[in-house]
Tab-separated table of C-alpha atoms in Angstrom:
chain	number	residue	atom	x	y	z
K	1	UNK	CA	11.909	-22.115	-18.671
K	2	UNK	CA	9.846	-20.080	-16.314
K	3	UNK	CA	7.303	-22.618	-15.700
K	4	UNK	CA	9.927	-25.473	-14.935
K	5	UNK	CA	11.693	-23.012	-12.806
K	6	UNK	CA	8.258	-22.196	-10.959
K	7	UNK	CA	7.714	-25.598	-10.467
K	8	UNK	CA	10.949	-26.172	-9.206
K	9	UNK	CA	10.481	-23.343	-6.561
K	10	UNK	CA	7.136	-24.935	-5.758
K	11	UNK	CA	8.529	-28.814	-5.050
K	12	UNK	CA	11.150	-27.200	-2.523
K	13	UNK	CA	8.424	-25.527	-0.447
K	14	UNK	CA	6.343	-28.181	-0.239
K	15	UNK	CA	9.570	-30.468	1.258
K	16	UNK	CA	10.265	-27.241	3.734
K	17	UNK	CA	6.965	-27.463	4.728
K	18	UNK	CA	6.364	-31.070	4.937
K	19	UNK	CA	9.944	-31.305	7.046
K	20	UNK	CA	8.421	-28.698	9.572
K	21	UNK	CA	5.010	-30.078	9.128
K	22	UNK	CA	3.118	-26.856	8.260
K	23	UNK	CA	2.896	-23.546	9.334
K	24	UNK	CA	1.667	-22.224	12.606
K	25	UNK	CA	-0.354	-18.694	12.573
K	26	UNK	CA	2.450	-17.055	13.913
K	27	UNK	CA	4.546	-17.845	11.031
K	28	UNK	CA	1.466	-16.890	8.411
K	29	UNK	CA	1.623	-13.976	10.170
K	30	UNK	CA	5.496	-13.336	9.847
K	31	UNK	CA	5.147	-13.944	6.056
K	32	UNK	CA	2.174	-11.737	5.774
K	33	UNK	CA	4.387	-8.922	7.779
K	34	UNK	CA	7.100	-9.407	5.188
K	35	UNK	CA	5.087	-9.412	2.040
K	36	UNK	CA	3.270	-6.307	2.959
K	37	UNK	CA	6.598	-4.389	4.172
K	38	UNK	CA	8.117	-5.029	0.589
K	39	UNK	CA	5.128	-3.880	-0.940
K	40	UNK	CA	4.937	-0.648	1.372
K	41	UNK	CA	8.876	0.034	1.009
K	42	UNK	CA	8.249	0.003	-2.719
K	43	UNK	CA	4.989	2.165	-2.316
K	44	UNK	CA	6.829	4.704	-0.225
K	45	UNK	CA	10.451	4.997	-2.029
K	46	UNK	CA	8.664	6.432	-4.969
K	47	UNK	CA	6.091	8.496	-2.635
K	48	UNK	CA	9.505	9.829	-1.573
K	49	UNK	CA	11.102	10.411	-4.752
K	50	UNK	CA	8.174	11.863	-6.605
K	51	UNK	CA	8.281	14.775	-4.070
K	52	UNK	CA	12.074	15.021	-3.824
K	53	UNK	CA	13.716	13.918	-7.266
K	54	UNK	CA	11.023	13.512	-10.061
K	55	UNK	CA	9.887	17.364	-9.987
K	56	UNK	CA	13.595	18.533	-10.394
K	57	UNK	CA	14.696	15.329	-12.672
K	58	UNK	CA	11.858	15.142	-15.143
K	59	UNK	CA	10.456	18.848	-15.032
K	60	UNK	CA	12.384	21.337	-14.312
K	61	UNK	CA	11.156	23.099	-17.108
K	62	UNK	CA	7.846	23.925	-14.935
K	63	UNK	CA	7.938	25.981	-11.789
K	64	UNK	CA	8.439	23.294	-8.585
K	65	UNK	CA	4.332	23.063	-7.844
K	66	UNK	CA	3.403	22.715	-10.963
K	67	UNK	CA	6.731	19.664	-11.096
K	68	UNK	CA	5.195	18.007	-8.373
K	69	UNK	CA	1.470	18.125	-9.371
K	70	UNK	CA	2.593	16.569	-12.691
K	71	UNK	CA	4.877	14.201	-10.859
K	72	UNK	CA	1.650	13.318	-8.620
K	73	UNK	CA	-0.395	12.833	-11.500
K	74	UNK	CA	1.948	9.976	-12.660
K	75	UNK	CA	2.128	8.182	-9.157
K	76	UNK	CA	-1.643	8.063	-9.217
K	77	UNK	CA	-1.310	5.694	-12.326
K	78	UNK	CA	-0.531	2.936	-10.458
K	79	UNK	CA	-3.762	2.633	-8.630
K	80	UNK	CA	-5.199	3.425	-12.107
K	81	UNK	CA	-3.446	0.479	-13.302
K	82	UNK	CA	-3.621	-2.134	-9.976
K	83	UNK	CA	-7.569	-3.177	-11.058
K	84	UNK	CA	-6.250	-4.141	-14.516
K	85	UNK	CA	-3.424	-6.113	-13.146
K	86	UNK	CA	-5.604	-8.182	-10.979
K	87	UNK	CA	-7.950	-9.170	-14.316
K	88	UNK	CA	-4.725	-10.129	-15.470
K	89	UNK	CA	-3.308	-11.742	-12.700
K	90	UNK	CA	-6.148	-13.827	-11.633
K	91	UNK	CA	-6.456	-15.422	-15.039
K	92	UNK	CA	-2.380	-16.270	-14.393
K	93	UNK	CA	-4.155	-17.924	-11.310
K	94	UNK	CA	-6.448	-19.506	-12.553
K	95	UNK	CA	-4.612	-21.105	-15.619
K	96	UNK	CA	-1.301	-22.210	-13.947
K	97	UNK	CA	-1.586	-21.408	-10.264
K	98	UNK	CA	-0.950	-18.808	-7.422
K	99	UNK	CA	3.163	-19.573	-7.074
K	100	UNK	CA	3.268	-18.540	-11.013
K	101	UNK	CA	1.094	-15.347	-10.311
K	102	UNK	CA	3.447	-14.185	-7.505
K	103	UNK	CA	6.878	-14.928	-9.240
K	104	UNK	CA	5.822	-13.033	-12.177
K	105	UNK	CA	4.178	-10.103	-10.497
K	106	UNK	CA	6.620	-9.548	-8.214
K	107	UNK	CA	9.453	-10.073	-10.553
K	108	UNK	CA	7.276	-7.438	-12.625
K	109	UNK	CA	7.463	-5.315	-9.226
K	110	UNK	CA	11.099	-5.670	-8.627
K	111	UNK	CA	12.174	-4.995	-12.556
K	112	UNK	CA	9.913	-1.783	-12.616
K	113	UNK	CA	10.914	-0.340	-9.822
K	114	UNK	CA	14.666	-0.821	-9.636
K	115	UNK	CA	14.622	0.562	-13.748
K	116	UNK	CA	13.806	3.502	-11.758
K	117	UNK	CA	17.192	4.070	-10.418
K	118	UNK	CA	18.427	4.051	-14.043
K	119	UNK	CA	16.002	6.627	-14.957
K	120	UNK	CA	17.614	9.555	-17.078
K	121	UNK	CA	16.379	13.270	-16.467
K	122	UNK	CA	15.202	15.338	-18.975
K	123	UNK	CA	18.373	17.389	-19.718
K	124	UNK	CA	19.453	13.460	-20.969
K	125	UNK	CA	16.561	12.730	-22.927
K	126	UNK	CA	13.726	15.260	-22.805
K	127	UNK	CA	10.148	14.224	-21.963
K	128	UNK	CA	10.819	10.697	-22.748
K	129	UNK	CA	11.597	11.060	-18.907
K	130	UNK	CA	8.268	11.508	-18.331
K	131	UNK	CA	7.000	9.001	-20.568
K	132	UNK	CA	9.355	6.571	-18.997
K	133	UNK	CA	8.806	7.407	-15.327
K	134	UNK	CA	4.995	6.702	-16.207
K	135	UNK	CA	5.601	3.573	-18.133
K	136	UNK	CA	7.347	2.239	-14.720
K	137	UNK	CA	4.479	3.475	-12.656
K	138	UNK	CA	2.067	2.099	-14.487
K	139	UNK	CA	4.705	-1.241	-14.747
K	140	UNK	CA	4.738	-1.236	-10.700
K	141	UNK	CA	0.377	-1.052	-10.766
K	142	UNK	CA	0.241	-3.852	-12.637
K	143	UNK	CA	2.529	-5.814	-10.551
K	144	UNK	CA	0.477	-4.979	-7.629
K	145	UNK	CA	-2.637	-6.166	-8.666
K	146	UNK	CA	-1.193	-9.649	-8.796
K	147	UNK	CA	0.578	-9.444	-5.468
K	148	UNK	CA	-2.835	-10.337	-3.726
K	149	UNK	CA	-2.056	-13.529	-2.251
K	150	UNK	CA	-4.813	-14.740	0.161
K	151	UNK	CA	-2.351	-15.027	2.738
K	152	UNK	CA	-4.056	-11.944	4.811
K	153	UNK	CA	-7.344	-14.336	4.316
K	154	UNK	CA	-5.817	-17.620	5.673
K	155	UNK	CA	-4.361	-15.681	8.511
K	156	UNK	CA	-8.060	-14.508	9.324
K	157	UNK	CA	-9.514	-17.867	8.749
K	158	UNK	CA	-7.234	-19.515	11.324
K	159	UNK	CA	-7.563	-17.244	13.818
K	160	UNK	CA	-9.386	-17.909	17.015
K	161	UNK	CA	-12.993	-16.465	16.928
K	162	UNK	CA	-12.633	-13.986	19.565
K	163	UNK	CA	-9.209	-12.474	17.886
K	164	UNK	CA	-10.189	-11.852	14.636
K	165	UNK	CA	-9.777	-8.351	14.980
K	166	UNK	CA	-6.036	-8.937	16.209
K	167	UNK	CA	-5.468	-10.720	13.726
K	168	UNK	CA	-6.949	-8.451	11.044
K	169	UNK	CA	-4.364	-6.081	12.103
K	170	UNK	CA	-1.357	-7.839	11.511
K	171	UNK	CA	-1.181	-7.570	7.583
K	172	UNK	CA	-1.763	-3.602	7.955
K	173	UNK	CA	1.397	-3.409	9.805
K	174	UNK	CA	3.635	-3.530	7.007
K	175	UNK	CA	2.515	0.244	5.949
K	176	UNK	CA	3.811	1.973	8.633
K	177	UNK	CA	6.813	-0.138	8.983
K	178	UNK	CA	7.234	0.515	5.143
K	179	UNK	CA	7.409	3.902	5.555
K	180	UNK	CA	9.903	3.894	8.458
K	181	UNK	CA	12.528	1.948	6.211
K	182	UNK	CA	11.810	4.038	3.000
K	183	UNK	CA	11.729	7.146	5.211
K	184	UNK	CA	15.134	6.087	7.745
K	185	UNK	CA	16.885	5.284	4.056
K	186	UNK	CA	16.095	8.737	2.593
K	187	UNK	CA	16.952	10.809	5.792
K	188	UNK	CA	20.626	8.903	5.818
K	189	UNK	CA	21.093	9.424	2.114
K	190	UNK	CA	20.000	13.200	2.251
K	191	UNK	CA	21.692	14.196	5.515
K	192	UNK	CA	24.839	11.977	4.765
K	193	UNK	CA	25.468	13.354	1.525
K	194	UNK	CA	26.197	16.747	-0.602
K	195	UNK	CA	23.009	17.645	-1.849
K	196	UNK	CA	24.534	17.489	-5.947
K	197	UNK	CA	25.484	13.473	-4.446
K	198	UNK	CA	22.339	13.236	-3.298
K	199	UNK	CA	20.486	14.028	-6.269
K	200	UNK	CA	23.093	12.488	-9.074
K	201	UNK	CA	23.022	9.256	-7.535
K	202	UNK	CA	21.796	8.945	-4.038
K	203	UNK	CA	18.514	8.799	-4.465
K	204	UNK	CA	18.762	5.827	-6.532
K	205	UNK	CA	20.467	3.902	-4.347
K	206	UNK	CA	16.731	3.056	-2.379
K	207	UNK	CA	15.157	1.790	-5.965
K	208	UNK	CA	17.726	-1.127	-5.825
K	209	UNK	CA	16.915	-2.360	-1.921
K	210	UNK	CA	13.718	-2.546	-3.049
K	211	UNK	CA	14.312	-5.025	-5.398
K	212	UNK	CA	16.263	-7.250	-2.876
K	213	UNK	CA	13.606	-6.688	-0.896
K	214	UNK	CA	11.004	-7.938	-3.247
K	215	UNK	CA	13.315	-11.184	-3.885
K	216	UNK	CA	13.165	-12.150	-0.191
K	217	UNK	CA	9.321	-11.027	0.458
K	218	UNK	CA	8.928	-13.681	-2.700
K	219	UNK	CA	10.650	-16.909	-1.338
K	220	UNK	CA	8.461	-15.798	2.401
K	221	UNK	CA	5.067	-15.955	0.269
K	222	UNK	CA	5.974	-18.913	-1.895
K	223	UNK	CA	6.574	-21.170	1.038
K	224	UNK	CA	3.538	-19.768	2.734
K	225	UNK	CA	0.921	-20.898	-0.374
K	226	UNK	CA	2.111	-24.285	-0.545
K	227	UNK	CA	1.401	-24.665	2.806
K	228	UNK	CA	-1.368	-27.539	3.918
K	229	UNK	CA	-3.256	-24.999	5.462
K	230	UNK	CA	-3.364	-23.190	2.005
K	231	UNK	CA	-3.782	-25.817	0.265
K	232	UNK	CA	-7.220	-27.023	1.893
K	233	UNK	CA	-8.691	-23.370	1.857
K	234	UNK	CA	-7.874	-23.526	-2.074
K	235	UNK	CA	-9.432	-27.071	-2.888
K	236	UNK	CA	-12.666	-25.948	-0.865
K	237	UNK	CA	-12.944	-22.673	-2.779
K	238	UNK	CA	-12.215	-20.561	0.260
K	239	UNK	CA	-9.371	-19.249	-1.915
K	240	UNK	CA	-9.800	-20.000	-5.195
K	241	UNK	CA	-9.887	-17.797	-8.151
K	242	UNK	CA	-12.430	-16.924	-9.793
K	243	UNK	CA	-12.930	-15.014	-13.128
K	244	UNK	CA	-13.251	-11.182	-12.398
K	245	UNK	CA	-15.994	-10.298	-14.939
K	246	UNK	CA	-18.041	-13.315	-13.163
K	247	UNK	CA	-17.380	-11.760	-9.563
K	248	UNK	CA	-18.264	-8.191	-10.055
K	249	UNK	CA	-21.631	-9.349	-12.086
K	250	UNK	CA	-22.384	-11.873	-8.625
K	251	UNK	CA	-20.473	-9.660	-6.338
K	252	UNK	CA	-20.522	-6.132	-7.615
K	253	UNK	CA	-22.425	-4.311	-4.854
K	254	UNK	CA	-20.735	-5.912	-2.217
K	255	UNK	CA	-17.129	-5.019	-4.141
K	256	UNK	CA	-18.075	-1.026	-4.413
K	257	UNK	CA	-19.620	-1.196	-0.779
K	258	UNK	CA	-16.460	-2.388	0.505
K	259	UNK	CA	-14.094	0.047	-1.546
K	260	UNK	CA	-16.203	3.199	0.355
K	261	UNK	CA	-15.814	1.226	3.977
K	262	UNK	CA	-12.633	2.201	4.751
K	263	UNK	CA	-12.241	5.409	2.245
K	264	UNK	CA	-11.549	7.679	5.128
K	265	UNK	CA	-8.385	5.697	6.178
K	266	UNK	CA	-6.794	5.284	2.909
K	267	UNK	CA	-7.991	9.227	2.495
K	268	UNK	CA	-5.953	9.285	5.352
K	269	UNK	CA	-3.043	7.354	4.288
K	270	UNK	CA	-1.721	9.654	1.812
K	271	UNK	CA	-2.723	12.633	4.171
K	272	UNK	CA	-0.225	12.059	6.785
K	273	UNK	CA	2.468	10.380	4.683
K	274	UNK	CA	3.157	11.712	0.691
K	275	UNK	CA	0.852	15.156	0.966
K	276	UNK	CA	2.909	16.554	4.279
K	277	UNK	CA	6.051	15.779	2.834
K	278	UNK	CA	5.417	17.896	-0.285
K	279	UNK	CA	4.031	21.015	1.673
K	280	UNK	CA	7.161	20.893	3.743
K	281	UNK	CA	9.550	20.433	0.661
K	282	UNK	CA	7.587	23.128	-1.365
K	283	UNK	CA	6.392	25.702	1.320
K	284	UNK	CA	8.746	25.473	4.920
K	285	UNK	CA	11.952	26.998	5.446
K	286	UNK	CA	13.175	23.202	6.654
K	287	UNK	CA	15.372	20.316	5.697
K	288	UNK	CA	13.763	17.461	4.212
K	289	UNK	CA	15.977	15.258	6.166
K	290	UNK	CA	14.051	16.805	9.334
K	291	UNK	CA	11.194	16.199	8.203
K	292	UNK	CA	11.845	12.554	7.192
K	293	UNK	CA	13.038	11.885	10.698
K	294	UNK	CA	9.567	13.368	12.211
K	295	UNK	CA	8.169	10.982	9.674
K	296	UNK	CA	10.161	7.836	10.986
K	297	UNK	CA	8.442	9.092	14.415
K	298	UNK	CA	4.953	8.972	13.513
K	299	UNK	CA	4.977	5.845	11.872
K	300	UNK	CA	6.254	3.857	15.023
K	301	UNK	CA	3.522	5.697	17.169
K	302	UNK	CA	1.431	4.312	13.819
K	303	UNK	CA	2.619	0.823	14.478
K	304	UNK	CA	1.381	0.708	17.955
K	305	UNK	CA	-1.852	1.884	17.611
K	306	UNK	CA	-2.163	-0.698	14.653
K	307	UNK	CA	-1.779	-3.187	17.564
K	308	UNK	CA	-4.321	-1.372	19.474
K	309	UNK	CA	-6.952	-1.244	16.819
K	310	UNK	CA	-6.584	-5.063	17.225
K	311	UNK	CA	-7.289	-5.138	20.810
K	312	UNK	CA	-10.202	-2.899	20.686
K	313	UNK	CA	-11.942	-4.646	17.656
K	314	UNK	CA	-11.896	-7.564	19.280
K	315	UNK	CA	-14.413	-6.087	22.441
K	316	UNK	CA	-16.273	-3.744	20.648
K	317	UNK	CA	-16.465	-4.720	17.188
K	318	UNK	CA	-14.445	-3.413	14.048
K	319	UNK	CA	-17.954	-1.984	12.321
K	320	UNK	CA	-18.233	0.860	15.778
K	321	UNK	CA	-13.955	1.326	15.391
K	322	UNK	CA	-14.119	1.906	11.663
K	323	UNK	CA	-17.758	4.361	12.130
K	324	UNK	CA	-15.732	5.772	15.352
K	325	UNK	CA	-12.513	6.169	13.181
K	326	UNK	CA	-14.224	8.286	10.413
K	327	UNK	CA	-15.832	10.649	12.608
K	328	UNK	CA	-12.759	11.276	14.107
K	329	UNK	CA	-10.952	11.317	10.354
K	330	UNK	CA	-14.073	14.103	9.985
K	331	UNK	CA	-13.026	16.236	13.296
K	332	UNK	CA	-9.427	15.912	12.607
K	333	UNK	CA	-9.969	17.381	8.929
K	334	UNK	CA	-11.485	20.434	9.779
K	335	UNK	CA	-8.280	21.732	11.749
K	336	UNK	CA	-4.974	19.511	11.346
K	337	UNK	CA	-3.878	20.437	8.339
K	338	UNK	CA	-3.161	24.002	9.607
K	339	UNK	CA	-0.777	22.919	12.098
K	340	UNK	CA	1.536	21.982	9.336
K	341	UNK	CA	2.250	26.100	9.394
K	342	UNK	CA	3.105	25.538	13.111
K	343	UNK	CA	6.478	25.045	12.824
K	344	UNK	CA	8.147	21.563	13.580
K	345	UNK	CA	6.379	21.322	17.009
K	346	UNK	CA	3.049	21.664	14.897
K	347	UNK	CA	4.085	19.351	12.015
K	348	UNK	CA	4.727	16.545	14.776
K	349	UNK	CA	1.397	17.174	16.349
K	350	UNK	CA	-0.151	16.779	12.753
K	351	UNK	CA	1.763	13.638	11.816
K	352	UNK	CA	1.421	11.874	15.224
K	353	UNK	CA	-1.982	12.499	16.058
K	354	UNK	CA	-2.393	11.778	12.195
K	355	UNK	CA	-0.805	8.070	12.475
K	356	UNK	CA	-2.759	6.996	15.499
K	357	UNK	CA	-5.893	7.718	14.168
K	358	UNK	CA	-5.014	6.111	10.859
K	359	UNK	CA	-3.828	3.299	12.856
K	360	UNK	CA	-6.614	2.673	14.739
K	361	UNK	CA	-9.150	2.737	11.235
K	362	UNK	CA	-6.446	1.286	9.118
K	363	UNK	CA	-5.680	-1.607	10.829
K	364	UNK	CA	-9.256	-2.787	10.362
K	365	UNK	CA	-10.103	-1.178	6.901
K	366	UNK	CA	-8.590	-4.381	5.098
K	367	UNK	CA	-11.477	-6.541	3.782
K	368	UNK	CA	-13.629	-4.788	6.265
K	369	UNK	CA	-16.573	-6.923	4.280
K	370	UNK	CA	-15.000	-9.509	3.205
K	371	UNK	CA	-16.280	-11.938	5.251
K	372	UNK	CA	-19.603	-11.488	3.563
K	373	UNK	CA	-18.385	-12.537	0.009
K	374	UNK	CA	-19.882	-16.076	-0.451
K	375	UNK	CA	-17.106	-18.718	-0.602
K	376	UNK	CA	-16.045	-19.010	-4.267
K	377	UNK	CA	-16.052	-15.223	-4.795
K	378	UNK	CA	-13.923	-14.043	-1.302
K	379	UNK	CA	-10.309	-14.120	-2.771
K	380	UNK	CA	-11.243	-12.206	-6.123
K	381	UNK	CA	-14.056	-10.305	-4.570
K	382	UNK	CA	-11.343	-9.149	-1.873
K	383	UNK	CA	-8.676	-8.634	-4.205
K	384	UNK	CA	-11.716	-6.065	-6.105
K	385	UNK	CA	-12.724	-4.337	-3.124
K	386	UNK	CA	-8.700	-3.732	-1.626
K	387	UNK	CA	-7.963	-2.169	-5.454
K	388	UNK	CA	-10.891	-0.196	-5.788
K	389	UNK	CA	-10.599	1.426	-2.021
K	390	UNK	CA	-6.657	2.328	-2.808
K	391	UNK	CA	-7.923	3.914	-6.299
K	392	UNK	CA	-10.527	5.797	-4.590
K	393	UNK	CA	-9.394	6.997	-1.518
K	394	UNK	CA	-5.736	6.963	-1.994
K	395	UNK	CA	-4.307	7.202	-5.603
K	396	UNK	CA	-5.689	10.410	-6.228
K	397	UNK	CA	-5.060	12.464	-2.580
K	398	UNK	CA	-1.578	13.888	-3.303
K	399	UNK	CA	-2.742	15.742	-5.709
K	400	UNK	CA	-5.839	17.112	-4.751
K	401	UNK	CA	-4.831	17.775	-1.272
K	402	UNK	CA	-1.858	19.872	-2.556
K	403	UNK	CA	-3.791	21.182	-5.297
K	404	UNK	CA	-6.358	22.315	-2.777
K	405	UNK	CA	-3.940	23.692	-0.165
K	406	UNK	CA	-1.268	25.601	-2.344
K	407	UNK	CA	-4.753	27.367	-4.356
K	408	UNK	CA	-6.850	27.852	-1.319
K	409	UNK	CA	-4.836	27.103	1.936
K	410	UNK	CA	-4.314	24.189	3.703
K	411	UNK	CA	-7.499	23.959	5.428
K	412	UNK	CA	-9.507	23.132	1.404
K	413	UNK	CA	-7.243	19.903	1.984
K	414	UNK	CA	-9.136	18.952	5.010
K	415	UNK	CA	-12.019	18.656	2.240
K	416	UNK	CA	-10.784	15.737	0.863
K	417	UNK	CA	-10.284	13.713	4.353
K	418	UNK	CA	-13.860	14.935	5.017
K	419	UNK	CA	-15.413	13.328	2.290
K	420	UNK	CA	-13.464	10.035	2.611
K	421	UNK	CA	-15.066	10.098	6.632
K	422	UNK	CA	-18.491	10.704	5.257
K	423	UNK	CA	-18.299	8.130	1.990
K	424	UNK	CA	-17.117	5.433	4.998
K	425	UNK	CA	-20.125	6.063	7.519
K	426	UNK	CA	-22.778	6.177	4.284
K	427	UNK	CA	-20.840	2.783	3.387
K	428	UNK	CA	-21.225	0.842	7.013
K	429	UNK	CA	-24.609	2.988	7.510
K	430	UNK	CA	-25.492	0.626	3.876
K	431	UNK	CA	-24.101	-2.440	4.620
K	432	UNK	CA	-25.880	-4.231	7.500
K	433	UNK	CA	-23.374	-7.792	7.022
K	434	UNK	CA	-20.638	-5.900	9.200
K	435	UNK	CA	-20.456	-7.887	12.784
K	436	UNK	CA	-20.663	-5.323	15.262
């Protein structure tokens, strides 16, 4: 039933597309917009909810800290679990194509993440909270790894040769605009309702708009890959599957090279978006609400100097932006995080200045070396490289950065940011395939 139902799904894009005769760039770029907002909404509606509803739903039988570090712990299982998914997912690919692969992982996506709005606390059912908040997390990993599309890669590949940098950005925009729709939906639910609302059913109401979500980002994408454009790049190998054991044994140093690239960004990423967020809820005399609204801010000042990083890459080369990027990542560690004590004018100083300079590095940290990857290994090789950089420079920085801050101040959390800047130079310093 699936299959015929995929097929189905895969007959009426190819008439849509053969009725408009292909797709343009600007429309690969719309799709890749919308398929990495759903993903980011997703992403950040837990972020959200693991510092204001999982401590207080699934352990408040621990102090609040020690609630959030656990509740941390469990949303770095998905970027545990995202590597796995792709070896999964890219044998789905290979077997009976990319349109299967995407209905089922984001189906997988969609079902794990709006069971999280059904979630029972523990005074319901005890630590089988816990276990089932992780089994969700871990469901919504999974899904992830088989999200990668090669859409980001087509975009790249038909862009002109003096805009590749522009166009590099344009995937990396659906973070920040991820955030300001998870973040805008949290602030109206908290400041609209009582907070007992708020946290009996409120908070759930996000979990199922991401699923609707998910269902339109997944008709976007499935018209995009049956495009002719897509369909050429596949049937020369450009992006073709290949088996993931084969790619990291052909592949492997290029793969852990560009994981380290762009550490400092997605170091970054968590920095100025979960980890400020849970200082605020844990340690300042504020409303959340606030706080989400200062949020909202940031990201839109993020936005724009995603669009910038494109505009500079393209005259002096994204290898000097990214090396520029982390040193700045490095300077910026040593004293932001102390203006989160500074009282709102502080926090928006950290958060703003925070999202420009992640904008600027993270709109050209995605496949940062993928270009190098020889032709039958780019679209698994990237898919390697873009799960291994989120494991190790973002899954794990909520944690230690408020593990570090609340047992040595906030400056030890500069720590982490510092060694994602120097793991990124040592990385670009290594790899001499970077155009510059």
């Amino acid at each position: 039933m699936m299959t015929s139902s995929i097929a189905a799904v895969e007959r009426d894009a190819r008439l849509v597309n053969a009725r408009h005769h292909g797709i343009n760039p600007g429309e690969i770029a719309i799709g890749v917009i919308i398929g990495r907002t759903s993903e980011f909404f997703d992403f950040f509606v837990y972020a959200i909810a693991s510092v204001i509803v999982f401590p207080k739903l699934v352990f408040p039988y621990v102090d609040p800290l020690t609630g959030t570090l656990w509740s941390f712990a469990i949303f770095a299982l998905a970027f545990v679990a995202r590597p796995i998914g792709t070896f999964i997912f890219m044998a789905i690919d290979e077997n009976y194509g990319r349109s299967a692969k995407l209905t089922i992982a984001l189906f997988l996506l969609g079902i794990s993440t709006v069971a999280l709005a059904f979630l029972p606390g523990y005074e319901s059912i005890g630590v089988a909270a816990a276990w089932l908040l992780a089994l969700s997390r871990i469901g919504q990993g999974v899904a992830l790894g088989g999200t990668w599309d090669g859409l980001a890669s087509l975009l790249a590949m038909n862009a002109p040769e003096n805009k590749r940098g522009w166009y590099a950005m344009i995937p990396q925009l659906g973070a920040p605009i991820g955030l300001i729709v998870a973040s805008g939906l949290f602030a109206y639910m908290v400041n609209s309702l009582s907070a007992e609302d708020f946290f009996a059913w409120g908070w759930r109401y996000p979990f199922f708009v991401a699923f609707a979500i998910n269902v339109v980002a997944l008709f976007s994408r499935l018209r995009l890959v049956q495009t002719p454009e897509f369909e050429r790049l596949f049937v020369n190998r450009e992006l073709q599957p290949a088996p993931v054991v084969e790619t990291l044994q052909v592949e492997g140093r290029r793969v852990v090279i560009g994981a380290f690239a762009p550490l400092a960004s997605f170091a970054l990423f968590h920095m100025v978006t979960v980890f400020p967020l849970s200082w605020i809820f844990l340690n300042a005399n504020q409303e959340t609400g606030a706080f989400l609204v200062i949020e909202v801010i940031a990201a839109a000042f993020g936005v724009l100097a995603i669009v910038a990083s494109g505009y500079i890459a393209d005259r002096v080369g994204r290898r000097t932006l990214l090396g520029t990027c982390a040193a700045a990542i490095a300077v910026f560690s040593g004293f932001a995080p102390m203006l989160l004590d500074g009282g709102k004018v502080g926090e928006l100083v950290f958060m703003v200045l925070g999202f420009v300079i992640l904008g600027l590095s993270f709109g050209q940290s995605s496949g940062s070396v993928a270009s190098g990857f020889s032709q039958q290994y780019r679209y698994t090789g990237s898919a390697m490289t873009s799960d291994l950089a989120w494991l190790f420079g973002a899954g794990f920085a909520p944690f230690v950065a408020l593990f570090l801050s609340s047992h040595f101040g906030l400056i030890a959390s500069g720590l982490y940011l510092l060694s994602g800047a120097v793991c990124t130079l040592v990385a670009l310093k290594i790899n001499k395939t970077l155009s510059s």
